Amino acid sequence: MNQSAEILCIGTELLIGDIVNTNAAYLARRLAEMGIPVYHQTVVGDNPERLRAALQIAFSRAEIVITTGGLGPTYDDLSKETVASFFGRKLVMDDASLKAIRSFFARMNRPVSGNNEKQAMMPENCTIFPNPNGTAPGCAIEGDGDMEGKIAILLPGPPREMKPMFDESAAPFLERLSGQTLVSHSLHFFGIGESDLESRLHEMMTKSINPTVAPYAKTGEVLVRVTARVHKKEEAAALIDPVVEEIRASVGEFLYGIDVGDLQTALVRLCQAKGLTVAAAESCTGGMVAERITSVPGASEVFEWGVCSYSVRTKQELLGVDAGLLAEHGAVSAETAAAMASRARALSGADIAVAVTGNAGPDPSEGKPVGLVYAAVDSAWHSEVLTLNLSRRDEDARAYIRTVASSHALNLALQTARRKP
Amino acid sequence: MNQSAEILCIGTELLIGDIVNTNAAYLARRLAEMGIPVYHQTVVGDNPERLRAALQIAFSRAEIVITTGGLGPTYDDLSKETVASFFGRKLVMDDASLKAIRSFFARMNRPVSGNNEKQAMMPENCTIFPNPNGTAPGCAIEGDGDMEGKIAILLPGPPREMKPMFDESAAPFLERLSGQTLVSHSLHFFGIGESDLESRLHEMMTKSINPTVAPYAKTGEVLVRVTARVHKKEEAAALIDPVVEEIRASVGEFLYGIDVGDLQTALVRLCQAKGLTVAAAESCTGGMVAERITSVPGASEVFEWGVCSYSVRTKQELLGVDAGLLAEHGAVSAETAAAMASRARALSGADIAVAVTGNAGPDPSEGKPVGLVYAAVDSAWHSEVLTLNLSRRDEDARAYIRTVASSHALNLALQTARRKP
């Protein structure tokens, strides 16, 4: 269908930054999945005049307006009244909603206030959405007269009430209007910058309408979303697959996974599939590699052993790195990284061990510049040491260097797991 | 000043719900602190026509429009071009920005693409905001002619670039307009919930106008910002100090620092001051305690040694926890947590050792429920084991449990360092 929707979130707490607007992101994602285009999101306070003006603007550029918030029992919750009058509808008591509100309070052993009973006053001839998680019902108002073809969907503000109401009531209501759905795949790249990747995919991104091809930068990575709009999910592959193959042909060497989430999830899943275990010895990343791996549910099958050897002494005592090697090459060196990885593999008995040593700053150490990092991998079938220069002079440099360094270590482990015969 | 501002976030990734709009919440909070009213937030995609229309609407209801996003190097980043033409300004090459971009890439040993040099094209006679954390400079455009009195502030989309640019460049620019300046202090609390703290500070928060007292919940902690609006910074202390003392009198036992950043920074700074060292042995937090400590510049003076013993075998082999104790009490037990901490202290020679063991989920292990975590601290002068029930039934439970468990371990180390005679 070619109806578009606007998300209109109502609440002064959003305007003063008391809460983050997760409702807008949730609705945007769900509407995208349903193939309903959204070109605008708006936030206004609990103010009838400004809400009325916002409705005027929203319906001038969209057929469907989905509101969140302002359905509560207090005097400043005026969304229902304002939207209903915008559609020229009166509010009438809905007995089913009144019963639901009374039994909700009965379940909580609390008396029903008049304010709460007011929540059962609904716009005349609307579609009512019950609220099993709270007292405020939602509804859909289909316009008539000069509002013909316009639809307002009113949802409560609290996410734990809004999300289930959208999924259980509003989405089915919209599905009847929408003949289309979106199918989207995420291509995960590591080792190529966003602008570099974009310039290599530029022609495809501009010419590709269905599916669309859009890059998103993450710290040290790039995500490319390929999204097709179809009538049946089964039709998507025919549109998407050739585009993915074209992308693979152009920048495939940087593609580490499709719909895989992130590097650590890709690593854990591959190691689970191949029955491989991983260990980590970390200096400048200080536990970040281990933390990222163990953030993945199921990591315990893959990861048993990690050490954070932050000092030269610890590299010797805890890891058993040769003191002479440390003295000769220094803690920040390719030789030390390789030794840390091989010692970690020997001590842990893991199939693959990665190690990171470097200078995350803020100051040079051993005369090694900030951002100089060595990442090593050791296994029975492949060993490798990377020299990275991640230097960056800002107060976030340390976090950036550690994050990107740990990503390189995870990628080394992932590529090594791939090579496993 | 009585000028109002509108927040206009630009990015298709927001419209399709790929990311949550944390920029809007951050800007809303900072503008509220500065006393600049915000009545509308809007989100539009990377589309010049719709952006132009959104600017028309925004400037019809606000004097200041603050945009985020669309300053990137890719073909669909058109915010600067669109806003500049809306103000009737051409884009001209800014040599300082070009130099900054080139040296940014030089530091990263990456070639500068033409796309990136395009980022140095800025609106003529604007105030340029440097971007130490990325390649896209921001700017402020003060309107003339029929745009007289209108101000556009352009900020980049990535929060780690946008937030510092707002604080270091945009906020001072806005303060010059208002003739006022803000002095803000952050009071960091751990071990008390937001609603509990709010109810205990409720009267003060409502009666306090200058300074304002506002709580913000972080995962497992609460931050209270005390913000005074003054004409000279020197005037702030007289307003702020009595309020801080009043807060201290009410909830002081949960206050772990003022303007200290976070638990790990408070721990590292105190240990530096007292000449103490810390070690960590982690199971369910999987390196998060070590990672958080070593995220603090200067951590190397305090932290040398950490182990991630994710399996029973590793707890025995790497830490030397007694096999009989593990067999009797299980890996998730107060006894194991205490043994991990004392073994970590013995092996590392650190003054203070912390340990965490528990079940972060998703499934019960050893019949121990998800969210059951033991955190232990060991030192010559104080030892303690905490039993935590962090259960939470949603898809973020694992991350929540690991974060709060690591916070408890850091707080144990911090309180133990405080007790050092």
Short mmCIF file of N, CA, C and O in Angstrom, two decimals, chain B residues 15-123:
data_model
loop_
_atom_site.label_atom_id
_atom_site.label_comp_id
_atom_site.label_asym_id
_atom_site.label_seq_id
_atom_site.Cartn_x
_atom_site.Cartn_y
_atom_site.Cartn_z
N LEU B 15 14.46 6.59 11.38
CA LEU B 15 13.09 6.40 10.88
C LEU B 15 12.72 4.94 10.76
O LEU B 15 11.55 4.58 10.84
N ILE B 16 13.72 4.08 10.51
CA ILE B 16 13.41 2.65 10.39
C ILE B 16 13.71 1.92 11.71
O ILE B 16 13.66 0.69 11.77
N GLY B 17 14.03 2.69 12.75
CA GLY B 17 14.18 2.09 14.07
C GLY B 17 15.46 1.29 14.24
O GLY B 17 15.57 0.46 15.14
N ASP B 18 16.44 1.56 13.35
CA ASP B 18 17.71 0.85 13.47
C ASP B 18 18.44 1.24 14.74
O ASP B 18 19.14 0.43 15.34
N ILE B 19 18.31 2.50 15.15
CA ILE B 19 18.93 2.96 16.39
C ILE B 19 17.92 3.78 17.19
O ILE B 19 16.97 4.34 16.63
N VAL B 20 18.13 3.80 18.51
CA VAL B 20 17.29 4.59 19.40
C VAL B 20 17.85 6.01 19.45
O VAL B 20 19.06 6.21 19.42
N ASN B 21 16.97 6.99 19.48
CA ASN B 21 17.39 8.39 19.39
C ASN B 21 17.85 8.92 20.75
O ASN B 21 17.16 9.71 21.40
N THR B 22 19.05 8.50 21.17
CA THR B 22 19.58 8.98 22.45
C THR B 22 20.05 10.43 22.32
O THR B 22 20.09 11.15 23.32
N ASN B 23 20.39 10.86 21.09
CA ASN B 23 20.81 12.26 20.91
C ASN B 23 19.72 13.23 21.34
O ASN B 23 19.99 14.23 22.02
N ALA B 24 18.45 12.92 20.96
CA ALA B 24 17.35 13.83 21.30
C ALA B 24 17.22 13.97 22.82
O ALA B 24 17.07 15.07 23.35
N ALA B 25 17.32 12.83 23.53
CA ALA B 25 17.18 12.87 24.98
C ALA B 25 18.33 13.67 25.61
O ALA B 25 18.12 14.47 26.52
N TYR B 26 19.55 13.45 25.08
CA TYR B 26 20.70 14.16 25.64
C TYR B 26 20.57 15.67 25.44
O TYR B 26 20.72 16.45 26.40
N LEU B 27 20.23 16.07 24.22
CA LEU B 27 20.08 17.50 23.93
C LEU B 27 18.94 18.09 24.74
O LEU B 27 19.04 19.20 25.27
N ALA B 28 17.83 17.34 24.85
CA ALA B 28 16.67 17.85 25.60
C ALA B 28 17.07 18.11 27.06
O ALA B 28 16.72 19.15 27.63
N ARG B 29 17.83 17.17 27.64
CA ARG B 29 18.22 17.32 29.05
C ARG B 29 19.15 18.52 29.22
O ARG B 29 18.97 19.35 30.11
N ARG B 30 20.13 18.63 28.31
CA ARG B 30 21.09 19.72 28.44
C ARG B 30 20.42 21.07 28.22
O ARG B 30 20.70 22.03 28.94
N LEU B 31 19.49 21.14 27.26
CA LEU B 31 18.79 22.41 27.01
C LEU B 31 17.90 22.76 28.18
O LEU B 31 17.80 23.92 28.58
N ALA B 32 17.25 21.74 28.79
CA ALA B 32 16.42 21.99 29.97
C ALA B 32 17.29 22.56 31.09
O ALA B 32 16.91 23.53 31.75
N GLU B 33 18.48 21.99 31.28
CA GLU B 33 19.40 22.49 32.31
C GLU B 33 19.79 23.94 32.03
O GLU B 33 20.00 24.73 32.94
N MET B 34 19.88 24.27 30.73
CA MET B 34 20.29 25.63 30.36
C MET B 34 19.12 26.60 30.38
O MET B 34 19.29 27.79 30.12
N GLY B 35 17.90 26.09 30.67
CA GLY B 35 16.73 26.96 30.72
C GLY B 35 16.23 27.37 29.35
O GLY B 35 15.54 28.38 29.21
N ILE B 36 16.59 26.62 28.32
CA ILE B 36 16.08 26.89 26.97
C ILE B 36 14.91 25.95 26.71
O ILE B 36 15.09 24.74 26.64
N PRO B 37 13.67 26.48 26.60
CA PRO B 37 12.51 25.61 26.44
C PRO B 37 12.52 24.89 25.09
O PRO B 37 12.90 25.46 24.07
N VAL B 38 12.14 23.61 25.11
CA VAL B 38 12.00 22.80 23.90
C VAL B 38 10.56 22.29 23.87
O VAL B 38 10.12 21.63 24.81
N TYR B 39 9.81 22.62 22.80
CA TYR B 39 8.41 22.20 22.70
C TYR B 39 8.19 21.12 21.66
O TYR B 39 7.13 20.50 21.63
N HIS B 40 9.21 20.91 20.80
CA HIS B 40 9.06 19.90 19.75
C HIS B 40 10.40 19.21 19.48
O HIS B 40 11.45 19.86 19.52
N GLN B 41 10.33 17.90 19.23
CA GLN B 41 11.44 17.17 18.64
C GLN B 41 10.92 16.56 17.34
O GLN B 41 9.78 16.12 17.29
N THR B 42 11.75 16.56 16.32
CA THR B 42 11.35 15.98 15.04
C THR B 42 12.46 15.09 14.51
O THR B 42 13.63 15.35 14.76
N VAL B 43 12.06 14.02 13.84
CA VAL B 43 13.02 13.16 13.15
C VAL B 43 12.62 13.09 11.68
O VAL B 43 11.44 12.85 11.38
N VAL B 44 13.56 13.34 10.79
CA VAL B 44 13.32 13.16 9.35
C VAL B 44 14.48 12.34 8.78
O VAL B 44 15.54 12.24 9.40
N GLY B 45 14.26 11.77 7.60
CA GLY B 45 15.29 10.97 6.96
C GLY B 45 16.30 11.84 6.21
O GLY B 45 16.20 13.07 6.21
N ASP B 46 17.26 11.18 5.59
CA ASP B 46 18.27 11.90 4.80
C ASP B 46 17.67 12.26 3.45
O ASP B 46 18.02 11.70 2.42
N ASN B 47 16.76 13.21 3.46
CA ASN B 47 16.00 13.58 2.27
C ASN B 47 15.86 15.10 2.23
O ASN B 47 15.18 15.70 3.07
N PRO B 48 16.53 15.78 1.26
CA PRO B 48 16.60 17.25 1.27
C PRO B 48 15.22 17.93 1.26
O PRO B 48 15.01 18.87 2.02
N GLU B 49 14.27 17.43 0.46
CA GLU B 49 12.96 18.09 0.39
C GLU B 49 12.26 18.03 1.75
O GLU B 49 11.76 19.03 2.25
N ARG B 50 12.25 16.81 2.34
CA ARG B 50 11.56 16.69 3.63
C ARG B 50 12.30 17.45 4.73
O ARG B 50 11.69 18.03 5.62
N LEU B 51 13.65 17.48 4.63
CA LEU B 51 14.41 18.24 5.62
C LEU B 51 14.10 19.73 5.50
O LEU B 51 13.87 20.41 6.51
N ARG B 52 14.01 20.21 4.25
CA ARG B 52 13.71 21.63 4.03
C ARG B 52 12.34 21.97 4.61
O ARG B 52 12.17 22.96 5.31
N ALA B 53 11.37 21.10 4.35
CA ALA B 53 10.01 21.33 4.89
C ALA B 53 10.03 21.29 6.42
O ALA B 53 9.37 22.10 7.08
N ALA B 54 10.82 20.38 6.98
CA ALA B 54 10.89 20.27 8.44
C ALA B 54 11.54 21.52 9.04
O ALA B 54 11.13 22.00 10.11
N LEU B 55 12.53 22.08 8.34
CA LEU B 55 13.17 23.32 8.80
C LEU B 55 12.15 24.45 8.79
O LEU B 55 12.07 25.25 9.72
N GLN B 56 11.33 24.51 7.70
CA GLN B 56 10.28 25.54 7.59
C GLN B 56 9.37 25.49 8.81
O GLN B 56 9.12 26.50 9.46
N ILE B 57 8.91 24.29 9.12
CA ILE B 57 7.99 24.11 10.25
C ILE B 57 8.70 24.47 11.56
O ILE B 57 8.18 25.21 12.39
N ALA B 58 9.94 23.96 11.73
CA ALA B 58 10.65 24.16 13.00
C ALA B 58 10.89 25.65 13.26
O ALA B 58 10.64 26.14 14.36
N PHE B 59 11.34 26.37 12.23
CA PHE B 59 11.62 27.79 12.43
C PHE B 59 10.34 28.62 12.53
O PHE B 59 10.37 29.77 12.94
N SER B 60 9.19 28.03 12.18
CA SER B 60 7.93 28.75 12.37
C SER B 60 7.49 28.69 13.84
O SER B 60 6.63 29.45 14.26
N ARG B 61 8.12 27.79 14.62
CA ARG B 61 7.69 27.66 16.03
C ARG B 61 8.84 27.75 17.02
O ARG B 61 8.64 27.65 18.22
N ALA B 62 10.09 27.92 16.54
CA ALA B 62 11.23 28.07 17.45
C ALA B 62 12.28 28.98 16.83
O ALA B 62 12.37 29.11 15.61
N GLU B 63 13.06 29.66 17.68
CA GLU B 63 14.12 30.55 17.18
C GLU B 63 15.40 29.77 16.88
O GLU B 63 16.18 30.12 16.01
N ILE B 64 15.62 28.70 17.68
CA ILE B 64 16.85 27.91 17.56
C ILE B 64 16.48 26.50 17.10
O ILE B 64 15.59 25.87 17.69
N VAL B 65 17.10 26.02 16.05
CA VAL B 65 16.90 24.64 15.62
C VAL B 65 18.24 23.92 15.68
O VAL B 65 19.22 24.39 15.09
N ILE B 66 18.27 22.85 16.47
CA ILE B 66 19.49 22.07 16.63
C ILE B 66 19.33 20.76 15.88
O ILE B 66 18.42 19.98 16.18
N THR B 67 20.18 20.55 14.87
CA THR B 67 20.09 19.31 14.09
C THR B 67 21.20 18.35 14.50
O THR B 67 22.28 18.77 14.93
N THR B 68 20.91 17.06 14.40
CA THR B 68 21.95 16.04 14.53
C THR B 68 21.91 15.16 13.29
O THR B 68 20.83 14.88 12.76
N GLY B 69 23.08 14.75 12.82
CA GLY B 69 23.15 13.80 11.72
C GLY B 69 23.26 14.44 10.36
O GLY B 69 23.09 15.66 10.20
N GLY B 70 23.60 13.61 9.40
CA GLY B 70 23.68 14.07 8.01
C GLY B 70 24.92 14.88 7.69
O GLY B 70 24.96 15.57 6.67
N LEU B 71 25.95 14.82 8.57
CA LEU B 71 27.20 15.54 8.29
C LEU B 71 28.29 14.58 7.81
O LEU B 71 29.43 14.98 7.63
N GLY B 72 27.93 13.32 7.63
CA GLY B 72 28.92 12.31 7.27
C GLY B 72 29.46 12.49 5.85
O GLY B 72 29.05 13.41 5.13
N PRO B 73 30.37 11.60 5.46
CA PRO B 73 31.02 11.74 4.15
C PRO B 73 30.21 11.16 2.99
O PRO B 73 30.58 11.35 1.84
N THR B 74 29.10 10.45 3.29
CA THR B 74 28.48 9.70 2.19
C THR B 74 27.49 10.56 1.42
O THR B 74 27.05 11.61 1.89
N TYR B 75 27.14 10.08 0.23
CA TYR B 75 26.33 10.87 -0.72
C TYR B 75 24.99 11.28 -0.11
O TYR B 75 24.40 12.28 -0.52
N ASP B 76 24.50 10.49 0.88
CA ASP B 76 23.16 10.81 1.41
C ASP B 76 23.24 11.73 2.63
O ASP B 76 22.24 11.99 3.28
N ASP B 77 24.44 12.22 2.95
CA ASP B 77 24.59 13.16 4.06
C ASP B 77 24.47 14.59 3.52
O ASP B 77 25.44 15.13 2.99
N LEU B 78 23.29 15.18 3.65
CA LEU B 78 23.01 16.46 2.97
C LEU B 78 22.53 17.55 3.92
O LEU B 78 22.04 18.59 3.47
N SER B 79 22.67 17.34 5.23
CA SER B 79 22.17 18.32 6.19
C SER B 79 22.79 19.69 5.97
O SER B 79 22.09 20.71 5.91
N LYS B 80 24.12 19.71 5.84
CA LYS B 80 24.83 20.99 5.76
C LYS B 80 24.38 21.77 4.52
O LYS B 80 24.03 22.95 4.61
N GLU B 81 24.35 21.07 3.38
CA GLU B 81 23.93 21.72 2.13
C GLU B 81 22.52 22.28 2.26
O GLU B 81 22.24 23.42 1.89
N THR B 82 21.63 21.47 2.84
CA THR B 82 20.21 21.85 2.89
C THR B 82 19.98 23.02 3.85
O THR B 82 19.29 23.99 3.51
N VAL B 83 20.59 22.96 5.03
CA VAL B 83 20.40 24.04 6.00
C VAL B 83 21.05 25.33 5.50
O VAL B 83 20.47 26.42 5.59
N ALA B 84 22.25 25.20 4.92
CA ALA B 84 22.95 26.38 4.40
C ALA B 84 22.07 27.07 3.34
O ALA B 84 21.85 28.29 3.40
N SER B 85 21.51 26.30 2.40
CA SER B 85 20.71 26.94 1.35
C SER B 85 19.43 27.51 1.95
O SER B 85 18.93 28.53 1.50
N PHE B 86 18.93 26.88 3.02
CA PHE B 86 17.74 27.42 3.70
C PHE B 86 18.04 28.80 4.26
O PHE B 86 17.17 29.68 4.30
N PHE B 87 19.29 29.00 4.70
CA PHE B 87 19.72 30.31 5.22
C PHE B 87 20.30 31.19 4.11
O PHE B 87 20.82 32.28 4.37
N GLY B 88 20.25 30.70 2.86
CA GLY B 88 20.78 31.49 1.73
C GLY B 88 22.29 31.64 1.79
O GLY B 88 22.84 32.67 1.41
N ARG B 89 22.95 30.60 2.30
CA ARG B 89 24.42 30.65 2.40
C ARG B 89 25.01 29.63 1.44
O ARG B 89 24.48 28.54 1.26
N LYS B 90 26.15 29.98 0.85
CA LYS B 90 26.93 29.03 0.06
C LYS B 90 27.82 28.21 0.99
O LYS B 90 28.08 28.62 2.13
N LEU B 91 28.30 27.06 0.51
CA LEU B 91 29.33 26.31 1.23
C LEU B 91 30.69 26.71 0.69
O LEU B 91 30.88 26.80 -0.52
N VAL B 92 31.59 27.00 1.60
CA VAL B 92 32.95 27.36 1.20
C VAL B 92 33.94 26.46 1.95
O VAL B 92 33.68 26.05 3.08
N MET B 93 35.08 26.17 1.31
CA MET B 93 36.07 25.31 1.94
C MET B 93 36.66 26.00 3.17
O MET B 93 37.07 27.15 3.11
N ASP B 94 36.63 25.30 4.32
CA ASP B 94 37.25 25.84 5.53
C ASP B 94 38.61 25.16 5.71
O ASP B 94 38.68 23.96 5.99
N ASP B 95 39.67 25.96 5.57
CA ASP B 95 41.02 25.38 5.55
C ASP B 95 41.36 24.71 6.89
O ASP B 95 41.96 23.64 6.92
N ALA B 96 40.92 25.33 7.99
CA ALA B 96 41.23 24.74 9.30
C ALA B 96 40.58 23.36 9.42
O ALA B 96 41.22 22.39 9.85
N SER B 97 39.31 23.25 8.99
CA SER B 97 38.63 21.96 9.06
C SER B 97 39.29 20.94 8.14
O SER B 97 39.45 19.77 8.49
N LEU B 98 39.69 21.42 6.94
CA LEU B 98 40.36 20.51 6.00
C LEU B 98 41.65 19.97 6.61
O LEU B 98 41.93 18.77 6.55
N LYS B 99 42.41 20.89 7.24
CA LYS B 99 43.66 20.45 7.89
C LYS B 99 43.36 19.42 8.98
O LYS B 99 44.02 18.40 9.09
N ALA B 100 42.29 19.70 9.77
CA ALA B 100 41.94 18.79 10.88
C ALA B 100 41.57 17.41 10.33
O ALA B 100 41.99 16.38 10.87
N ILE B 101 40.80 17.41 9.23
CA ILE B 101 40.38 16.13 8.65
C ILE B 101 41.59 15.36 8.14
O ILE B 101 41.76 14.18 8.41
N ARG B 102 42.49 16.09 7.43
CA ARG B 102 43.67 15.41 6.88
C ARG B 102 44.53 14.84 8.00
O ARG B 102 45.00 13.70 7.92
N SER B 103 44.71 15.61 9.08
CA SER B 103 45.59 15.10 10.15
C SER B 103 44.88 13.97 10.91
O SER B 103 45.52 13.04 11.40
N PHE B 104 43.54 14.04 10.96
CA PHE B 104 42.77 12.94 11.57
C PHE B 104 43.08 11.63 10.83
O PHE B 104 43.40 10.61 11.44
N PHE B 105 43.03 11.69 9.49
CA PHE B 105 43.31 10.48 8.70
C PHE B 105 44.79 10.10 8.78
O PHE B 105 45.15 8.93 8.81
N ALA B 106 45.65 11.13 8.82
CA ALA B 106 47.08 10.85 8.92
C ALA B 106 47.35 10.06 10.21
O ALA B 106 48.09 9.08 10.21
N ARG B 107 46.70 10.50 11.31
CA ARG B 107 46.90 9.79 12.58
C ARG B 107 46.45 8.34 12.47
O ARG B 107 46.97 7.46 13.13
N MET B 108 45.43 8.09 11.63
CA MET B 108 44.93 6.73 11.50
C MET B 108 45.62 5.99 10.35
O MET B 108 45.23 4.86 10.03
N ASN B 109 46.63 6.64 9.74
CA ASN B 109 47.31 6.02 8.58
C ASN B 109 46.33 5.56 7.53
O ASN B 109 46.46 4.46 6.99
N ARG B 110 45.32 6.38 7.29
CA ARG B 110 44.37 6.04 6.22
C ARG B 110 44.33 7.18 5.22
O ARG B 110 44.51 8.34 5.59
N PRO B 111 44.13 6.85 3.93
CA PRO B 111 44.07 7.91 2.92
C PRO B 111 42.80 8.73 3.08
O PRO B 111 41.75 8.21 3.49
N VAL B 112 42.89 10.04 2.80
CA VAL B 112 41.71 10.91 2.84
C VAL B 112 40.98 10.79 1.51
O VAL B 112 41.57 10.99 0.45
N SER B 113 39.72 10.44 1.56
CA SER B 113 38.96 10.37 0.30
C SER B 113 38.35 11.74 0.00
O SER B 113 38.22 12.59 0.89
N GLY B 114 38.00 11.95 -1.26
CA GLY B 114 37.35 13.21 -1.64
C GLY B 114 36.10 13.44 -0.83
O GLY B 114 35.78 14.56 -0.42
N ASN B 115 35.39 12.32 -0.54
CA ASN B 115 34.19 12.41 0.29
C ASN B 115 34.49 13.08 1.62
O ASN B 115 33.74 13.92 2.12
N ASN B 116 35.64 12.70 2.22
CA ASN B 116 35.97 13.26 3.54
C ASN B 116 36.37 14.72 3.42
O ASN B 116 36.03 15.54 4.28
N GLU B 117 37.08 15.08 2.33
CA GLU B 117 37.47 16.49 2.18
C GLU B 117 36.23 17.35 2.01
O GLU B 117 36.17 18.48 2.47
N LYS B 118 35.18 16.78 1.41
CA LYS B 118 33.91 17.49 1.25
C LYS B 118 33.36 17.92 2.61
O LYS B 118 32.65 18.92 2.73
N GLN B 119 33.74 17.17 3.65
CA GLN B 119 33.23 17.50 4.99
C GLN B 119 33.77 18.83 5.50
O GLN B 119 33.24 19.38 6.47
N ALA B 120 34.84 19.33 4.87
CA ALA B 120 35.40 20.63 5.28
C ALA B 120 34.71 21.80 4.58
O ALA B 120 35.02 22.96 4.86
N MET B 121 33.77 21.53 3.68
CA MET B 121 32.98 22.60 3.06
C MET B 121 31.94 23.06 4.07
O MET B 121 31.07 22.29 4.48
N MET B 122 32.05 24.35 4.51
CA MET B 122 31.17 24.85 5.56
C MET B 122 30.38 26.05 5.06
O MET B 122 30.82 26.76 4.15
N PRO B 123 29.20 26.33 5.65
CA PRO B 123 28.43 27.50 5.25
C PRO B 123 29.24 28.79 5.46
O PRO B 123 29.98 28.89 6.44
#
